Coordinates of C-alpha atoms in Angstrom, one line a residue:
M1 CA 14.4 31.3 58.6
E2 CA 14.6 31.5 54.8
K3 CA 12.6 28.8 53.0
K4 CA 14.4 27.1 50.2
Q5 CA 12.7 26.1 47.0
F6 CA 12.8 22.7 45.3
Q7 CA 14.3 22.7 41.9
A8 CA 11.6 23.4 39.2
E9 CA 11.7 19.8 37.9
S10 CA 11.5 18.5 41.5
R11 CA 8.6 20.7 42.4
R12 CA 6.5 19.4 39.4
L13 CA 7.5 15.8 40.2
L14 CA 6.5 16.3 43.9
E15 CA 3.1 17.7 42.9
M16 CA 2.7 14.7 40.6
M17 CA 3.8 12.2 43.2
I18 CA 1.4 13.5 45.9
N19 CA -1.5 13.2 43.5
S20 CA -0.9 10.4 41.1
I21 CA 2.2 8.3 41.1
Y22 CA 1.3 6.0 44.0
T23 CA -2.0 4.1 43.7
Q24 CA -2.3 3.3 47.5
K25 CA -1.5 5.8 50.2
E26 CA -0.3 3.1 52.6
I27 CA 2.8 2.7 50.4
F28 CA 4.4 5.6 52.1
L29 CA 5.2 3.5 55.2
R30 CA 6.9 0.9 53.0
E31 CA 9.1 3.6 51.4
L32 CA 10.1 5.2 54.6
I33 CA 11.0 1.9 56.3
S34 CA 13.0 0.8 53.2
N35 CA 14.9 4.1 53.4
A36 CA 15.6 3.4 57.1
S37 CA 16.9 -0.1 56.2
D38 CA 19.1 1.5 53.6
A39 CA 20.6 3.8 56.2
I40 CA 21.5 0.9 58.4
D41 CA 23.0 -1.0 55.5
K42 CA 25.3 1.9 54.8
I43 CA 26.8 1.6 58.3
Y44 CA 27.3 -2.1 57.7
Y45 CA 29.1 -1.4 54.4
R46 CA 31.3 1.2 56.2
A47 CA 32.2 -1.3 58.9
L48 CA 33.6 -3.7 56.2
T49 CA 36.4 -1.3 55.4
D50 CA 36.7 0.8 58.7
E51 CA 38.5 -1.2 61.4
N52 CA 37.4 1.4 64.0
L53 CA 33.7 0.8 63.3
H54 CA 32.2 -2.4 64.8
F55 CA 28.8 -3.5 63.4
D56 CA 26.8 -5.2 66.1
K57 CA 23.4 -6.0 64.5
D58 CA 21.6 -5.9 67.9
N59 CA 22.2 -2.2 68.0
Y60 CA 20.5 -1.4 64.7
Y61 CA 16.7 -1.2 64.3
I62 CA 13.8 0.8 63.0
R63 CA 11.2 2.2 65.3
V64 CA 7.6 3.2 64.3
I65 CA 5.9 5.6 66.8
P66 CA 2.3 6.7 66.4
D67 CA 1.2 9.6 68.6
K68 CA -2.6 10.0 68.3
P69 CA -3.0 13.0 70.6
N70 CA -0.4 15.0 68.6
R71 CA -1.4 13.4 65.3
T72 CA 2.2 12.4 64.4
L73 CA 3.8 9.3 63.1
T74 CA 7.5 8.9 63.5
I75 CA 9.8 6.4 61.7
A76 CA 13.2 6.4 63.4
D77 CA 16.3 4.5 62.6
T78 CA 19.8 4.0 64.0
G79 CA 21.3 4.2 60.5
I80 CA 24.1 6.3 59.1
G81 CA 22.3 9.6 59.2
M82 CA 22.7 12.7 57.0
T83 CA 24.8 15.8 57.1
E84 CA 23.4 19.2 56.3
E85 CA 24.8 18.9 52.8
E86 CA 23.2 15.4 52.3
L87 CA 19.8 16.6 53.5
E88 CA 20.1 19.4 50.9
T89 CA 21.2 17.0 48.2
H90 CA 19.0 14.0 48.9
L91 CA 15.8 15.7 50.0
G92 CA 16.0 19.0 48.1
V93 CA 16.4 17.4 44.7
I94 CA 13.8 14.7 44.0
A95 CA 15.2 11.5 42.4
K96 CA 18.7 12.1 43.6
S97 CA 19.3 8.7 45.1
G98 CA 22.0 8.4 47.7
S99 CA 21.2 4.7 47.9
L100 CA 21.8 4.0 44.3
A101 CA 25.2 5.8 44.2
F102 CA 26.2 4.0 47.4
K103 CA 25.1 0.6 46.0
Q104 CA 27.2 1.1 42.9
A105 CA 30.3 2.0 44.9
N106 CA 29.9 -0.9 47.4
E107 CA 28.8 -4.0 45.5
T108 CA 29.0 -7.1 47.6
K109 CA 27.6 -10.6 47.6
D110 CA 27.2 -11.3 51.3
G111 CA 23.4 -10.8 51.4
H112 CA 23.3 -7.1 52.3
T113 CA 22.2 -4.8 49.5
I114 CA 20.9 -1.3 49.2
I115 CA 17.2 -1.3 48.5
G116 CA 16.7 2.2 47.2
Q117 CA 17.0 2.8 43.4
F118 CA 15.2 6.1 43.4
G119 CA 15.2 9.0 45.8
V120 CA 11.5 9.6 45.3
G121 CA 10.1 7.2 47.8
F122 CA 10.6 9.7 50.7
Y123 CA 8.1 12.1 49.1
S124 CA 5.3 9.6 49.3
A125 CA 5.0 10.8 52.9
F126 CA 3.2 13.9 51.6
M127 CA 0.3 11.8 50.5
V128 CA -0.7 11.4 54.2
A129 CA 1.1 14.3 55.9
D130 CA 0.6 18.1 55.9
V131 CA 4.1 18.6 57.3
V132 CA 7.2 16.3 57.0
T133 CA 10.1 16.8 59.4
V134 CA 13.4 15.0 59.2
I135 CA 15.9 15.1 62.1
S136 CA 19.2 13.5 61.3
R137 CA 22.6 13.2 62.8
A138 CA 25.3 11.7 60.5
L139 CA 27.8 9.0 61.6
G140 CA 31.0 10.7 62.8
S141 CA 29.4 14.1 63.4
D142 CA 28.3 15.7 66.7
R143 CA 25.9 18.0 65.0
A144 CA 22.3 17.3 63.9
Y145 CA 20.0 19.1 61.5
K146 CA 16.3 19.4 60.9
W147 CA 14.8 19.4 57.5
E148 CA 11.1 20.4 57.2
S149 CA 8.6 20.9 54.4
T150 CA 4.9 21.4 54.0
G151 CA 5.0 20.1 50.4
A152 CA 5.7 21.7 47.0
D153 CA 6.2 25.2 48.3
G154 CA 9.7 24.4 49.6
Y155 CA 11.7 23.4 52.7
T156 CA 13.9 24.7 55.5
I157 CA 17.1 23.3 57.1
E158 CA 18.4 24.3 60.5
P159 CA 20.7 23.0 63.2
Y160 CA 19.0 20.8 65.8
E161 CA 19.8 18.7 68.9
K162 CA 20.0 14.9 68.6
D163 CA 21.8 12.7 71.1
T164 CA 22.3 9.7 68.8
V165 CA 23.3 8.9 65.2
G166 CA 20.4 8.2 62.9
T167 CA 17.3 9.7 61.4
E168 CA 13.8 10.5 62.5
V169 CA 11.1 11.2 59.9
I170 CA 8.1 12.8 61.6
L171 CA 4.8 13.0 59.8
K172 CA 2.1 15.4 60.8
I173 CA -0.9 13.3 59.6
K174 CA -3.6 15.0 57.6
Q175 CA -7.1 15.5 58.9
N176 CA -9.8 13.2 57.6
T177 CA -11.8 14.2 54.6
E178 CA -15.1 12.8 53.2
E179 CA -13.1 10.7 50.8
E180 CA -10.1 9.7 52.9
N181 CA -9.6 8.3 56.4
Y182 CA -6.1 9.4 57.5
D183 CA -6.7 8.3 61.1
E184 CA -5.9 4.8 60.1
F185 CA -2.2 5.7 59.9
L186 CA -2.2 6.4 63.6
E187 CA -3.8 3.1 64.6
E188 CA -1.5 0.3 66.0
Y189 CA -3.3 -2.5 64.3
R190 CA -3.3 -0.8 60.9
L191 CA 0.4 0.1 61.0
K192 CA 1.3 -3.4 62.0
A193 CA -0.8 -4.8 59.1
I194 CA 1.0 -2.5 56.6
I195 CA 4.4 -3.4 58.0
K196 CA 3.5 -7.1 57.8
K197 CA 2.3 -6.8 54.3
Y198 CA 5.2 -4.8 52.7
S199 CA 8.1 -4.8 55.1
D200 CA 7.9 -8.1 57.0
F201 CA 11.2 -9.3 55.7
I202 CA 13.3 -6.1 56.2
R203 CA 16.5 -7.6 57.8
Y204 CA 16.5 -5.3 60.8
P205 CA 13.9 -5.3 63.6
I206 CA 11.0 -2.9 63.2
K207 CA 9.9 -2.1 66.7
M208 CA 6.5 -0.7 67.9
T209 CA 5.0 -0.2 71.4
V210 CA 1.8 -2.1 71.3
S211 CA -1.2 -2.4 73.5
G212 CA -2.8 -5.6 74.7
K213 CA -4.7 -7.4 77.5
R214 CA -3.5 -10.3 79.7
L215 CA -4.5 -12.2 82.7
K216 CA -3.4 -10.5 85.9
E217 CA -0.8 -12.5 87.8
G218 CA -2.5 -14.9 90.2
S219 CA -5.9 -14.4 88.6
D220 CA -8.0 -16.8 86.6
N221 CA -10.5 -14.4 85.0
E222 CA -9.2 -10.8 85.7
F223 CA -7.5 -9.0 82.9
E224 CA -5.2 -6.0 82.8
D225 CA -4.1 -3.7 80.0
Y226 CA -0.5 -3.5 79.1
R227 CA 1.9 -1.8 76.7
E228 CA 5.2 -3.3 75.6
E229 CA 7.7 -2.9 72.8
Q230 CA 7.5 -5.7 70.2
T231 CA 9.4 -6.5 67.0
V232 CA 6.6 -6.6 64.4
N233 CA 8.4 -8.0 61.4
S234 CA 9.7 -11.5 60.8
M235 CA 13.1 -10.4 59.3
V236 CA 14.3 -13.7 57.9
P237 CA 12.0 -15.0 55.1
I238 CA 11.7 -18.7 54.4
W239 CA 13.2 -18.3 50.9
R240 CA 16.5 -17.0 52.4
K241 CA 16.9 -20.0 54.7
N242 CA 18.8 -23.1 53.6
K243 CA 16.6 -25.7 52.1
S244 CA 18.2 -28.4 54.2
E245 CA 17.0 -26.8 57.4
L246 CA 13.4 -26.5 56.2
T247 CA 10.7 -29.2 56.5
P248 CA 7.5 -29.8 54.5
E249 CA 5.6 -28.4 57.5
D250 CA 7.6 -25.2 57.2
Y251 CA 6.5 -24.7 53.6
E252 CA 2.9 -25.6 54.5
K253 CA 2.9 -23.1 57.3
F254 CA 4.3 -20.4 55.0
Y255 CA 1.5 -21.3 52.4
A256 CA -1.1 -20.8 55.1
E257 CA 0.4 -17.6 56.5
K258 CA 0.5 -16.0 53.1
H259 CA -3.2 -17.0 52.5
Y260 CA -2.3 -18.7 49.2
G261 CA -5.2 -21.1 49.8
F262 CA -7.2 -23.0 52.3
D263 CA -5.9 -26.3 51.0
K264 CA -2.5 -27.9 51.5
P265 CA -0.1 -27.5 48.6
L266 CA 0.6 -30.7 46.7
K267 CA 4.2 -29.6 46.0
H268 CA 6.6 -26.8 46.6
I269 CA 9.5 -25.5 44.5
H270 CA 12.3 -23.6 46.3
I271 CA 14.6 -21.8 43.8
S272 CA 17.8 -20.0 44.6
A273 CA 19.2 -18.8 41.3
D274 CA 22.5 -16.9 40.9
G275 CA 23.7 -16.1 37.4
A276 CA 22.6 -13.8 34.6
V277 CA 19.8 -12.8 37.1
S278 CA 19.8 -13.5 40.8
Y279 CA 16.6 -14.3 42.5
Q280 CA 14.9 -16.6 45.1
A281 CA 11.5 -18.0 44.9
V282 CA 9.1 -20.3 46.8
L283 CA 6.4 -21.7 44.5
F284 CA 3.5 -23.9 45.3
I285 CA 1.3 -26.3 43.2
P286 CA -2.1 -26.2 45.0
E287 CA -4.3 -29.2 45.5
S288 CA -7.7 -27.5 45.2
I289 CA -9.0 -25.1 42.6
P290 CA -9.9 -21.6 43.7
F291 CA -13.7 -21.0 43.5
D292 CA -13.1 -18.1 41.0
Y293 CA -10.3 -19.8 39.0
Y294 CA -12.2 -20.0 35.7
T295 CA -13.8 -16.5 35.9
K296 CA -12.7 -13.1 34.7
E297 CA -12.3 -12.0 38.3
F298 CA -9.4 -14.4 38.9
E299 CA -6.0 -12.7 39.0
K300 CA -2.9 -14.8 38.3
G301 CA 0.5 -13.8 39.4
L302 CA 3.2 -14.2 42.1
E303 CA 4.1 -11.9 44.9
L304 CA 7.1 -9.9 43.9
Y305 CA 9.7 -8.6 46.3
A306 CA 12.8 -6.4 45.8
N307 CA 15.3 -7.3 48.5
G308 CA 12.6 -8.5 50.8
V309 CA 10.2 -5.5 50.2
L310 CA 6.9 -6.3 48.6
I311 CA 6.4 -4.3 45.5
M312 CA 3.6 -6.2 43.8
N313 CA 0.9 -8.4 45.2
K314 CA 0.4 -10.2 41.9
C315 CA 3.0 -10.0 39.1
P316 CA 1.3 -11.6 36.1
D317 CA 4.4 -11.4 33.9
L318 CA 6.1 -14.1 36.0
L319 CA 3.7 -16.9 35.0
P320 CA 2.4 -18.0 31.6
D321 CA -1.4 -18.3 31.6
Y322 CA -1.3 -22.1 31.4
F323 CA 0.6 -22.2 34.7
S324 CA -1.6 -19.5 36.3
F325 CA -2.5 -21.9 39.1
V326 CA 1.0 -21.6 40.7
K327 CA 1.1 -19.6 43.9
G328 CA 4.1 -18.2 45.7
M329 CA 6.6 -15.4 45.6
V330 CA 9.8 -14.2 43.9
D331 CA 12.5 -12.0 45.5
S332 CA 15.2 -10.4 43.4
E333 CA 17.7 -7.6 43.7
S334 CA 18.3 -7.5 39.9
L335 CA 15.0 -6.0 38.8
S336 CA 14.6 -2.5 37.3
L337 CA 11.8 -0.7 39.2
N338 CA 9.9 2.3 37.9
I339 CA 9.7 5.6 39.8
S340 CA 7.1 4.4 42.4
R341 CA 8.5 1.0 42.9
E342 CA 5.0 -0.3 42.5
M343 CA 5.5 -1.4 38.9
L344 CA 8.2 -3.2 37.0
Q345 CA 9.9 -2.1 33.9
H346 CA 9.5 -4.9 31.4
D347 CA 13.2 -5.7 31.3
R348 CA 15.4 -8.6 30.4
Q349 CA 15.8 -9.8 34.0
L350 CA 12.0 -10.2 34.4
K351 CA 11.8 -12.3 31.3
L352 CA 14.7 -14.4 32.3
I353 CA 13.1 -15.1 35.7
A354 CA 9.8 -15.9 34.0
R355 CA 11.4 -18.4 31.6
N356 CA 13.2 -20.1 34.5
I357 CA 10.1 -20.4 36.6
E358 CA 8.2 -21.9 33.6
S359 CA 10.9 -24.5 33.2
K360 CA 11.0 -25.3 37.0
V361 CA 7.2 -25.7 37.2
K362 CA 7.1 -28.0 34.1
S363 CA 9.9 -30.1 35.6
Q364 CA 8.1 -30.4 38.9
L365 CA 4.9 -31.5 37.1
Q366 CA 6.8 -34.0 35.0
S367 CA 8.4 -35.4 38.2
M368 CA 5.0 -35.7 39.9
L369 CA 3.6 -37.5 36.9
K370 CA 6.5 -39.9 36.8
D371 CA 7.0 -40.6 40.5
E372 CA 3.8 -39.5 42.3
R373 CA 1.0 -40.5 39.9
E374 CA -1.8 -40.2 42.5
K375 CA -0.7 -36.6 43.4
Y376 CA -0.4 -35.6 39.8
E377 CA -3.9 -37.0 39.0
T378 CA -5.3 -35.0 42.0
F379 CA -3.6 -31.9 40.5
Y380 CA -4.8 -32.7 37.0
K381 CA -8.4 -33.0 38.1
S382 CA -8.2 -29.5 39.3
F383 CA -6.0 -27.8 36.7
G384 CA -5.8 -30.1 33.7
R385 CA -8.3 -28.0 31.9
Q386 CA -5.9 -25.0 32.2
L387 CA -3.2 -27.0 30.5
K388 CA -5.5 -27.9 27.6
Y389 CA -6.4 -24.2 27.3
G390 CA -2.7 -23.5 27.1
V391 CA -2.3 -26.0 24.2
Y392 CA -5.2 -24.4 22.3
S393 CA -4.3 -20.7 23.0
D394 CA -2.0 -18.6 20.9
F395 CA -2.5 -20.9 17.9
G396 CA -0.8 -23.8 19.5
S397 CA 2.5 -22.2 20.1
H398 CA 2.8 -23.8 23.5
K399 CA 1.8 -27.4 22.5
D400 CA 5.3 -28.8 22.6
T401 CA 5.7 -27.5 26.2
L402 CA 2.5 -29.0 27.4
Q403 CA 1.6 -32.1 25.4
D404 CA 3.5 -34.5 27.7
L405 CA 1.5 -33.2 30.7
L406 CA -1.9 -34.0 29.2
M407 CA -4.1 -36.9 30.3
F408 CA -7.3 -38.3 28.9
H409 CA -9.6 -41.2 30.0
S410 CA -8.9 -44.4 28.1
S411 CA -11.2 -47.1 26.8
K412 CA -8.7 -49.8 27.9
E413 CA -7.3 -48.5 31.2
K414 CA -10.6 -47.1 32.4
K415 CA -8.6 -44.2 34.0
L416 CA -6.5 -41.2 33.0
V417 CA -3.5 -42.0 30.6
T418 CA -0.9 -39.8 29.0
L419 CA -0.3 -39.5 25.3
D420 CA 3.0 -41.2 25.7
E421 CA 1.4 -44.2 27.4
Y422 CA -1.1 -44.5 24.7
V423 CA 1.4 -44.4 21.8
S424 CA 3.8 -46.7 23.6
R425 CA 1.3 -49.6 23.6
M426 CA -0.2 -49.0 20.1
P427 CA -0.2 -52.2 17.9
E428 CA 2.1 -52.0 14.9
D429 CA -0.7 -52.0 12.4
Q430 CA -2.5 -49.0 14.2
K431 CA -2.0 -45.8 12.1
Y432 CA -3.8 -43.2 14.3
I433 CA -4.4 -42.1 17.9
Y434 CA -8.2 -42.6 18.1
Y435 CA -10.5 -40.5 20.2
A436 CA -14.2 -40.0 20.9
A437 CA -15.8 -36.9 22.3
G438 CA -18.9 -36.7 24.4
E439 CA -20.5 -35.5 27.6
S440 CA -19.4 -38.4 29.8
I441 CA -17.3 -41.6 29.8
E442 CA -20.5 -43.7 30.0
R443 CA -22.1 -42.0 27.0
I444 CA -19.0 -42.2 24.9
A445 CA -18.5 -45.9 25.6
K446 CA -22.0 -46.6 24.1
L447 CA -21.5 -44.6 20.9
P448 CA -22.0 -46.7 17.8
Q449 CA -19.1 -44.9 16.1
T450 CA -16.6 -46.6 18.5
E451 CA -17.6 -50.1 17.5
L452 CA -15.1 -50.7 14.6
V453 CA -12.1 -49.2 16.4
A454 CA -12.9 -51.1 19.6
D455 CA -13.4 -54.4 17.7
K456 CA -9.9 -54.0 16.2
G457 CA -8.6 -53.9 19.8
Y458 CA -7.4 -50.3 19.4
E459 CA -7.5 -48.0 22.4
I460 CA -9.7 -44.9 22.3
L461 CA -9.2 -41.7 24.3
Y462 CA -12.4 -40.4 25.8
L463 CA -12.6 -36.6 25.6
T464 CA -15.2 -35.4 28.1
E465 CA -14.4 -31.7 28.6
D466 CA -15.5 -29.0 26.2
I467 CA -11.9 -27.9 25.6
D468 CA -10.6 -31.4 24.8
E469 CA -11.3 -31.7 21.1
F470 CA -10.1 -28.2 20.4
A471 CA -6.8 -29.0 22.1
V472 CA -6.5 -32.3 20.2
K473 CA -7.2 -30.5 16.9
V474 CA -4.4 -28.0 17.6
L475 CA -2.0 -30.8 18.6
G476 CA -2.7 -32.5 15.3
R477 CA -0.3 -35.4 16.0
Y478 CA 1.8 -36.8 18.8
K479 CA 5.1 -38.6 18.1
D480 CA 4.3 -38.6 14.4
K481 CA 0.9 -40.3 15.1
E482 CA -2.1 -38.3 13.8
F483 CA -5.2 -37.9 16.0
K484 CA -8.3 -39.3 14.4
S485 CA -11.9 -39.0 15.7
V486 CA -14.0 -42.1 15.6
S487 CA -16.8 -39.9 14.2
G488 CA -14.9 -38.2 11.5
G489 CA -13.8 -39.1 8.0
D490 CA -12.0 -42.3 7.1
L491 CA -10.9 -44.3 10.1
G492 CA -8.0 -45.9 8.2
I493 CA -9.3 -49.4 9.1
E494 CA -10.0 -52.0 6.5
T495 CA -12.4 -54.9 7.1
E496 CA -13.8 -57.5 4.7
D497 CA -17.5 -56.5 5.2
Q498 CA -17.0 -52.8 4.7
P499 CA -19.1 -51.3 1.8
D500 CA -17.0 -50.6 -1.3
D501 CA -17.5 -47.9 -3.9
A502 CA -19.7 -50.2 -6.0
E503 CA -22.1 -50.7 -3.1
Q504 CA -22.2 -46.9 -2.5
S505 CA -23.0 -46.4 -6.2
A506 CA -25.7 -49.0 -6.2
N507 CA -27.5 -47.3 -3.3
K508 CA -26.9 -43.7 -4.5
E509 CA -30.5 -43.0 -5.5
L510 CA -31.8 -44.2 -2.1
F511 CA -29.3 -42.1 -0.2
D512 CA -29.9 -39.1 -2.4
Y513 CA -33.6 -39.4 -1.8
M514 CA -33.1 -39.6 2.0
K515 CA -30.8 -36.6 1.9
S516 CA -33.4 -34.5 0.0
R517 CA -36.1 -35.5 2.6
L518 CA -33.9 -34.2 5.4
D519 CA -33.9 -30.9 3.6
G520 CA -30.4 -29.6 4.4
K521 CA -30.1 -31.1 7.8
V522 CA -27.2 -33.4 6.6
A523 CA -24.5 -32.9 4.1
S524 CA -24.9 -36.4 2.8
V525 CA -26.3 -39.9 3.5
R526 CA -24.0 -42.8 2.9
A527 CA -23.2 -46.4 3.7
S528 CA -21.2 -46.6 6.9
K529 CA -17.7 -48.1 7.2
R530 CA -17.6 -47.8 11.0
L531 CA -20.9 -49.4 12.2
K532 CA -21.1 -53.1 13.0
S533 CA -24.3 -53.8 15.1
H534 CA -26.0 -50.4 15.2
P535 CA -28.3 -49.3 12.3
V536 CA -27.4 -45.6 12.1
C537 CA -25.1 -42.8 13.4
L538 CA -24.0 -39.3 12.6
S539 CA -20.5 -38.4 11.6
A540 CA -18.9 -35.2 10.4
D541 CA -16.9 -34.1 7.4
G542 CA -14.6 -31.1 7.8
E543 CA -12.8 -29.5 10.7
V544 CA -15.8 -28.9 12.9
S545 CA -17.0 -32.0 14.7
I546 CA -20.5 -32.5 16.1
E547 CA -19.2 -32.1 19.6
M548 CA -17.4 -28.9 18.7
E549 CA -20.6 -27.6 17.3
K550 CA -22.4 -28.2 20.6
V551 CA -19.6 -26.4 22.5
L552 CA -19.5 -23.4 20.2
N553 CA -23.2 -22.9 20.1
A554 CA -23.5 -23.1 23.9
M555 CA -21.4 -19.9 24.1
P556 CA -23.2 -16.7 25.1
N557 CA -22.9 -15.1 21.7
N558 CA -24.1 -18.3 19.9
P559 CA -22.2 -18.1 16.7
N560 CA -24.6 -20.8 15.2
I561 CA -21.8 -22.9 13.7
K562 CA -22.8 -26.1 12.1
A563 CA -20.8 -29.3 11.5
D564 CA -21.2 -30.9 8.1
K565 CA -23.2 -33.8 9.4
V566 CA -23.3 -37.2 7.6
L567 CA -26.1 -39.7 8.2
E568 CA -24.4 -43.1 8.1
I569 CA -26.5 -46.2 7.4
N570 CA -25.3 -49.7 8.3
I571 CA -26.1 -51.7 5.1
H572 CA -25.6 -55.0 7.0
H573 CA -28.3 -54.2 9.5
P574 CA -31.9 -55.6 8.9
V575 CA -33.2 -52.0 8.9
F576 CA -31.4 -51.3 5.6
Q577 CA -33.5 -53.9 3.8
S578 CA -36.6 -52.2 5.1
L579 CA -35.3 -48.9 3.6
K580 CA -34.7 -50.5 0.3
D581 CA -38.1 -52.1 0.2
A582 CA -39.8 -48.8 1.1
F583 CA -37.8 -47.0 -1.6
A584 CA -39.0 -49.4 -4.2
S585 CA -42.7 -49.5 -3.2
D586 CA -43.7 -47.1 -0.4
K587 CA -42.1 -43.6 -0.4
E588 CA -44.4 -42.4 2.4
R589 CA -43.0 -45.2 4.7
L590 CA -39.5 -44.4 3.5
N591 CA -40.1 -40.8 4.6
L592 CA -41.2 -42.0 8.0
Y593 CA -38.1 -44.3 8.3
T594 CA -35.8 -41.5 7.3
G595 CA -37.1 -39.1 9.9
L596 CA -37.0 -41.7 12.6
L597 CA -33.4 -42.7 11.8
Y598 CA -32.2 -39.1 11.7
N599 CA -33.8 -38.4 15.1
Q600 CA -32.3 -41.6 16.6
A601 CA -28.9 -40.4 15.4
L602 CA -29.4 -37.0 17.0
L603 CA -30.4 -38.6 20.3
I604 CA -27.3 -40.9 20.2
E605 CA -25.1 -37.8 19.8
G606 CA -26.8 -36.0 22.6
L607 CA -28.3 -33.4 20.3
P608 CA -31.9 -32.2 20.7
V609 CA -34.6 -33.6 18.5
E610 CA -36.0 -30.6 16.5
D611 CA -39.6 -31.6 16.8
P612 CA -40.3 -34.0 19.7
V613 CA -44.0 -34.1 19.0
E614 CA -43.5 -35.2 15.4
F615 CA -40.9 -37.7 16.5
T616 CA -43.3 -39.4 19.0
N617 CA -46.1 -39.4 16.4
D618 CA -43.8 -41.1 14.0
I619 CA -43.1 -43.8 16.6
C620 CA -46.8 -44.3 17.1
K621 CA -47.2 -44.7 13.3
M622 CA -44.7 -47.5 13.4
M623 CA -46.7 -49.3 16.1
V624 CA -50.0 -49.6 14.2

């Protein structure tokens, strides 16, 4: 029998495909099952217009048959089959897609669509097979044909006997090598796992004869082996069911079955969109944070299906980074797939879906915040940090999207509050949204810098996470109210006992002397406008706060960034008189006081004392 050659372009593509297009060899089974599903779909479409053809879904299925002794794997379907000419056209010319042409000629909206967009999927079989044989009998024909190929060197077509309409693809599985275990594609458990992973929601039954053990009838402890045919796919996915017939337990079961997490989801979002782009999605907002969530190893993304066939385990383009905690899947028939169906073209449809998902997730979070506060706070304790990263990243381009979802601890409420809640209860005379940053709520509450703001009755937001102040700096303001650190610059609060410019000038020599003694450790020493009962504190001029300095310098590369620290002295505290007296008559004692006050201010801020031995010696000097 004369062997026919693939077209030159097809031959090169086949060689490429066998060696490089697909990243995982198991994909071949997904492709062949998808082709079989297409073939059954074509009969369905034909039945819509041919009154002599009755489509009874029970008569249509796909069968997967491993034969270990003969080392073959067969994928058989009861679909439309192929004529000799179609075998030549569809299998002799790679990327000639019968499915795509059929789809374009038979568009319908009743839920049946043709999966195939490329004719190349069939050739993935050569990744695992030395010989591929296709036996097919077309609908309406009493003749069958056999197509056979050993790969890029060509193929043969000859008449063959087949009693029923449909197609059988028979793979002669390769022998194992040192690098590859091809035996796995003859094992029942492995084939079932691949079908479950990629083709679980093919709309027709995928049948296999499987082995098992069961109790012998009438016995309590004696088992027997058995083999029986089973349908190994689910067929109808949850996202194609009507929302009204699903319960919260159904969604929780789906969440567990898909191994999205060991927790229970706080919320689910079921989307059925039909418009510029048609897709269905089931999304989940988890309760617990994955152990690797804030590591480089964590991969964000949703499962992506094309007409029920899994094409990507994690599609990162469907989620913005700040919503990377969302789990779930998207199924669409509108997407443009690349040649291997493993990757997406970055097309308009994908971006539309991503934008819609972002909007739906934000709406769900806002709804939780408004109506289920306790649930939202549970979510926020796990993933609020990610929302703040989202505000800070990309130069604050997402801050308008995320600012209403943020929460911070409050000096008044003693719990998490939103920015809207804070602003809504601001007194009329309050100009700024005040915040204080530190390692814990308890430490922040004791900061001397909070005294004046708290004394005025103004609420203070407590920023306890390392990202908090960076996010607030990017926000800049909320509802026209500027953020103001209690440790930075002018607080915008006027009181009768605050030092004025004259008092600053009168004590300039003393403050300049103290600054010189600290030898570059502070940018200036000045009379404090924020202290009431405490003698000293540190504040910062400029954009980098003391808390930001701590965070930045804790990073692995240690950029050694310094805040412009200011040593503030409470001129109404008794210690100030001691400073003035020492300045007038005992510079050595003033030097001692200056060092002590600076180290006290460092300790209050949670900064390390540079020389603990000197500090303790100075304390001892004060005691004698």
